[in-house]
Amino acid sequence: MSAQKTTVEFNDKVVRQFLLASVIWGAVGMLVGVLIAAQLNFWQLNFNTSFLTWSHLRPLHTNAVIFALVGNMMFAGVYYSTQRLVKARLASDFLSQFHFWGWQAIIVSAACTLPFGFTRGQEYAELIWPINLAVVVMWVVFAVNFFWTLAKRNEPSLYVAIWFYIATIVTVAMLYIVNHLAIPTSWTHSYSLFGGVQNALVQWWYGHNAVAFFLTTPILGIMYYFLPKAAGRPVYSYKLSVVHFWSLVFVYIWAGPHHLLNTSLPGWLQDLGMTFSLMLWAPSWGGMLNGLLTLRGGWDKLRTDPVIKFFAAGVTFYGMSTFEGPLLAIKSVNALAHYTDWIIAHVHGGTLGWNGFMAAGMIYWLIPRLWSKPLHSTALANLHFWIGLVGILLYVGAMWASGITQGLMLNATSEHGTVLTYPNFLDTVNAIRPLMLMRVIGGTLYLAGWFLMAYNLWKSISGAKPVNGTIEVFAEEPAHHAPGSLSIAGWVLNPPVVFSCLGIGFACAWMFGGHFLSIAGLVGTMFCAVVAFSHFEAKRKSWGDWYDRLLVSAVPFTVLTFLAVVAGGLIQIIPTVVIHKAANVEDRRQIPYTPLELAGRDLYVREGCYLCHSQMIRTLVPDVLRYGDYSRLGESIYDHPFQWGSKRNGPDLARVGGKYPNVWHLRHMENPRSISTGSNMPNFAWLLSNKLDVSTLPRKIAVQRQLGVPYPQWTDAEIAASVNDQQKKIAKDLRDSGAYIDSDREIVALIAYLQQLGHYEKVVPTGTAPTLAD
Amino acid sequence: MFTRIIYGDSTAIFTVVAFGVAASIFITISWRALLMKRPQVERYENLPFLTATPTCAEAGLDGQAKSEATPQLRT
């Protein structure tokens, strides 16, 4: 069959759409970020409204910058580079447009729900279940469009950027679906399928790898394409990029438990998270050096070319963040840094420096290639760079100083470690106020730089015509059927895959099996290793050929990548799925909430209290001195979702129950400064006027029962009676203390919940979980 | 068994085994990468340059036609 020369016109319309959306939503997300940073200094900026309150806006900020800014930027970069790397137009114009508009609809839905308290109560996973479903559908649309394009490609080889995109697509799908498994109680509310420690582990498996596979791997793919293009020279070492990819993909997925160090998470999981976090140093720095050294011989461009400036600084920030991450994952460093602003510094070094600057570099590079006019002003782009850089340095520097100050003050003890030096939490808040103000200034500068880019973009494309790239290809036969690619049977029935599967099977039998199975597994593993080595020695070429053929075979490559990421997740999660059972918990066990307490807990989640208050007293002396006995694993096993938290803008609440009278909580929620002078907590006065909605409680309790919480088979009337009784008791106590409040107000339910925190029962030796009816 | 997973010291073997597996994969991939032949490496690293991405000026769309900069190939 003779080759036919045809011209392929790329679908750059969708690239332009995602690019513009990224700039617009980025501005919105960062504007909200500056506002909430200012609210921590000036509580009045909460304006006494629920929807502008810090804890309602913070999820909006994080979701906007992750899914709207980086998400849109990622889709633009992936679609632009993939079409050119595989020499094919995107497979479907309809799917491309559906992807774009569907994604924007999700962002708008998030903006319309999060400020009003519709949340799942888990960080970066706050969106309610109908939006979760929409995200899954859009991600599938993206995946289909991407893999369909690969199937139609005119270039047989898969460049390393495509590898990173494949890893992103399969891993994010897995993480998002597993972490968002839930049972709905209404159209806007659901309970996570996982509870307590299990929920904590799955959440941070997702949370950590959202950073890894949403904020890092796609941007690395973009780096491997756009940085060589901007520098005009190939990547420094392609071999290093291969090592970078496989080691990063395999190692990253295991590191999630480092978000739970010194907590009641089982010790071996903490060790696992710390070990793999430290191992991440190697691939991360390999990739960072590969990016920077791509500029070898072209450093002079740094003086004049804003694109190179942004890329060089972005990759440098990647190096800084990926050095800092493993450092913070060392248990002793984490004891100081966790729950403090140091983590905020780390996160923003990555997002503002790595994601934001890589986005800016890519956007400036794309503007004159997607429209018929050159960039309006290089000087403005350079100004954007310097303003943004100073902004990041101010922000990150302030938060480093603030975090270390917080950590040192909160952990400081005297009298041979028996007395806290700063027993009042507010001492630390007031000590870091100047640093929090510096953060606002840094964030504002960065935002100003972003607005400069938006203005530059607008001026550049005003009056310009959209331009779609083209390429002439010799279409002989589909590249994925080219000689050398693997057939379906070929990628399964080959020595590396067969021996790996056998080895894993035997190893699982060895580790998880009973007595006989364990011995058989051990023998089988050893036998498998010896046979595999012998086969490798005898038929070395067939092993090598298989790998080379894998690199031009998209489907087997994707499956292998999926197996690499799924292994880490399964080994961590499967054992903890079963330990959630109350019968396996020693020492202490949580007492299920009464209906009113459960309603109060849902308010706690709605108001986003977990964003400032942890419920996890770590196994550290200063934590125990400050908050009470360290938290046990069994004390939160019925919490769907868990509320261990990740940041302490205020004190831990794990044992706040019974510490203060009911009226203290009422006055504190109405106006925190009337109780705690100098507090920066917003007023939650609407809780005193809002009437509690109890109509959904029967359904919620039924779902809790489905999830394994030992509630008795209450009728609706019994639930209503229980709520009524407890409401009246609390309202009477409040009246006796001089606070007159109707018993059916939301604040009463919240007080009921807060007063229950820290209560537990001793585990009975029989291992059976009692119910409330007992 | 599951209580043992929470509290037993023996579960520390998970970390050791996981480290061993990750290290062996790292070594294997590094070895494979080092064995890549020069023509193969050149083929892959130049993939981004096989499709021209001219700016509007280079494409002559703003009346200032220029040619696409030739990428620097390693020899």
XYZ file of C-alpha atoms in Angstrom, chain A residues 163-441:
279
model
C 3.967 8.700 29.536
C 3.368 11.304 32.219
C -0.045 12.130 30.766
C -1.012 8.443 30.753
C 0.043 8.098 34.389
C -1.997 11.181 35.252
C -5.158 9.929 33.598
C -5.204 6.429 35.047
C -4.042 7.383 38.533
C -6.322 10.359 39.068
C -9.278 8.230 37.967
C -8.395 5.547 40.515
C -7.735 8.005 43.355
C -10.787 10.143 42.746
C -13.241 7.281 42.492
C -12.000 5.388 45.552
C -11.784 8.431 47.811
C -15.226 9.702 46.827
C -17.105 6.455 47.423
C -20.079 7.445 49.551
C -23.695 6.718 50.311
C -26.005 9.696 49.671
C -28.465 10.799 52.319
C -29.954 13.532 50.099
C -29.161 15.307 46.835
C -26.584 17.465 48.580
C -25.230 15.264 51.344
C -23.536 11.907 51.681
C -21.433 9.936 54.144
C -18.078 8.597 53.073
C -17.897 4.845 52.728
C -14.783 4.943 54.868
C -14.626 6.059 58.479
C -12.022 6.877 61.089
C -8.489 5.696 60.450
C -9.553 4.003 57.234
C -10.964 7.280 55.974
C -7.818 9.109 57.084
C -5.601 6.727 55.163
C -7.688 6.749 51.983
C -8.110 10.519 52.146
C -4.370 11.191 52.366
C -3.597 8.492 49.845
C -5.832 10.618 47.607
C -4.741 14.009 48.953
C -1.048 13.364 48.627
C -1.408 11.818 45.199
C -3.682 14.586 44.009
C -0.559 16.684 44.468
C 1.511 13.994 42.786
C -0.680 13.112 39.838
C -2.729 16.270 39.298
C -0.244 19.004 40.193
C 3.006 17.250 39.345
C 3.015 14.503 36.699
C 1.001 16.391 34.049
C 3.140 19.462 34.604
C 6.253 17.317 34.272
C 4.917 16.111 30.934
C 4.356 19.728 29.985
C 7.899 20.519 31.144
C 9.361 17.743 28.994
C 7.577 19.117 25.933
C 7.519 22.880 26.328
C 10.909 23.433 27.981
C 12.923 21.849 25.126
C 10.740 23.716 22.630
C 11.319 27.040 24.378
C 15.034 26.375 24.791
C 15.361 25.130 21.207
C 17.251 22.007 22.241
C 16.332 18.482 23.304
C 15.920 17.483 26.901
C 19.260 17.145 28.705
C 19.044 13.380 29.178
C 16.290 11.235 27.778
C 17.661 8.286 29.735
C 17.259 10.245 32.939
C 13.682 11.089 31.982
C 12.932 7.358 31.674
C 14.297 6.697 35.165
C 12.471 9.801 36.415
C 9.129 8.552 35.131
C 9.154 4.977 36.384
C 10.667 5.697 39.773
C 8.337 8.646 40.365
C 5.234 6.747 39.320
C 6.103 3.750 41.436
C 7.289 5.575 44.543
C 4.900 8.535 44.791
C 1.782 6.496 45.462
C 3.156 5.008 48.692
C 3.968 8.268 50.440
C 0.459 9.358 51.531
C 0.740 8.268 55.187
C 3.339 10.983 55.814
C 0.339 13.295 56.302
C -0.554 11.266 59.394
C 2.760 10.960 61.216
C 2.694 10.708 65.024
C -1.071 10.139 64.914
C -2.917 6.962 65.835
C -2.285 5.522 62.376
C -0.613 2.097 62.729
C 3.134 2.489 63.101
C 4.127 0.380 60.112
C 2.082 2.620 57.821
C 3.821 5.684 59.211
C 7.198 4.033 58.587
C 6.102 3.121 55.079
C 5.030 6.687 54.301
C 8.232 8.172 55.680
C 10.503 5.683 53.882
C 8.920 6.225 50.504
C 8.819 9.984 51.004
C 12.571 10.003 51.544
C 13.017 7.854 48.449
C 11.173 10.519 46.461
C 14.166 12.792 46.762
C 15.980 10.819 44.055
C 13.454 10.862 41.193
C 12.241 14.363 41.958
C 15.693 15.873 41.862
C 16.584 13.777 38.834
C 13.676 15.372 36.994
C 14.420 18.838 38.283
C 18.070 18.649 37.176
C 16.992 17.238 33.831
C 14.761 20.261 33.332
C 17.297 22.849 34.396
C 20.163 21.288 32.448
C 18.020 21.369 29.315
C 18.826 25.079 29.372
C 22.555 24.307 29.084
C 24.157 26.699 26.645
C 21.004 28.788 26.574
C 21.193 30.551 29.906
C 21.665 33.888 28.128
C 17.988 33.698 27.160
C 17.118 34.143 30.816
C 17.904 37.839 30.507
C 15.410 38.525 27.767
C 12.945 35.687 27.316
C 10.141 35.669 29.921
C 9.150 32.139 28.905
C 12.560 30.777 29.871
C 12.508 32.866 33.050
C 9.210 31.327 34.141
C 10.262 27.792 33.227
C 13.652 28.045 34.932
C 12.129 29.475 38.111
C 9.245 26.983 37.986
C 11.588 24.014 37.766
C 13.722 25.486 40.555
C 10.653 25.743 42.775
C 9.854 22.136 41.880
C 13.286 21.222 43.208
C 12.772 23.259 46.371
C 9.345 21.811 47.075
C 10.415 18.252 46.415
C 13.366 18.692 48.754
C 11.154 20.161 51.438
C 8.434 17.488 51.127
C 10.597 14.511 52.122
C 12.231 16.661 54.801
C 8.811 17.331 56.328
C 8.034 13.608 56.101
C 10.758 12.798 58.629
C 8.878 12.043 61.823
C 10.897 14.342 64.079
C 10.711 17.270 61.628
C 7.004 16.577 61.174
C 6.505 16.783 64.937
C 7.530 20.431 64.696
C 6.008 21.337 61.343
C 2.702 19.490 61.136
C -0.442 21.547 61.791
C 1.604 24.766 61.333
C 2.143 27.362 58.599
C 5.317 25.576 57.490
C 3.056 23.207 55.558
C 1.325 26.227 54.004
C 4.755 27.508 52.899
C 5.584 24.121 51.400
C 2.301 23.886 49.515
C 2.532 27.409 48.112
C 6.158 26.984 47.066
C 4.826 24.187 44.898
C 1.610 25.744 43.651
C 2.710 29.352 43.134
C 6.271 28.521 42.099
C 5.953 25.244 40.200
C 2.358 25.221 38.933
C 1.809 28.966 38.594
C 5.116 29.735 36.906
C 4.990 26.708 34.614
C 1.467 27.797 33.642
C 2.635 31.342 32.959
C 5.620 30.158 30.902
C 3.429 27.881 28.844
C 0.795 30.554 28.296
C 3.323 33.169 27.139
C 4.854 30.585 24.793
C 1.470 29.617 23.369
C -0.044 33.067 22.808
C 1.839 33.887 19.575
C 1.309 30.339 18.335
C -2.430 30.152 18.916
C -3.344 33.628 17.682
C -2.184 35.668 14.730
C -0.527 38.399 16.806
C 2.679 38.362 18.825
C 2.686 38.887 22.565
C 1.540 42.421 23.290
C 4.382 43.274 25.662
C 7.461 41.301 26.621
C 8.289 43.981 29.185
C 4.972 43.379 30.959
C 5.648 39.641 30.956
C 9.052 40.276 32.525
C 7.408 42.545 35.090
C 4.918 39.770 35.817
C 7.819 37.427 36.491
C 9.593 39.731 38.936
C 6.421 40.752 40.788
C 5.379 37.115 41.024
C 8.806 36.007 42.212
C 8.977 38.650 44.932
C 5.406 37.723 45.900
C 6.293 34.037 46.276
C 9.418 34.776 48.277
C 7.524 37.057 50.642
C 4.719 34.530 50.995
C 6.873 31.466 51.481
C 9.439 33.240 53.667
C 6.696 34.560 55.930
C 5.046 31.184 56.257
C 8.335 29.411 56.958
C 9.054 31.837 59.775
C 5.463 31.648 60.979
C 5.335 27.853 60.915
C 8.593 27.364 62.741
C 7.566 29.992 65.301
C 4.234 28.228 65.834
C 5.869 24.837 66.100
C 8.511 25.977 68.549
C 6.042 27.875 70.737
C 3.408 25.131 70.793
C 6.012 22.467 71.578
C 7.992 24.534 74.100
C 8.058 23.134 77.630
C 9.752 24.027 80.887
C 10.203 22.353 84.294
C 11.993 19.407 82.663
C 9.357 19.000 80.017
C 6.392 18.839 82.353
C 4.871 22.295 81.855
C 3.967 24.144 78.656
C 5.876 27.398 78.209
C 3.022 28.946 76.226
C -0.157 27.303 77.520
C -2.475 29.808 75.817
C -2.876 28.930 72.123
C -3.546 32.584 71.319
C 0.035 33.458 72.300
C 1.181 31.781 69.115
C -1.569 33.378 67.019
C -0.589 36.844 68.153
C 3.128 36.114 67.665
C 2.651 35.345 63.976
C 0.295 38.184 63.086
C 3.007 40.289 61.339
C 4.016 37.223 59.319
C 0.407 36.574 58.318
C 0.240 40.168 57.108
C 3.397 39.642 55.069
C 1.692 36.659 53.471
C -1.187 38.882 52.384
C 1.274 41.285 50.770
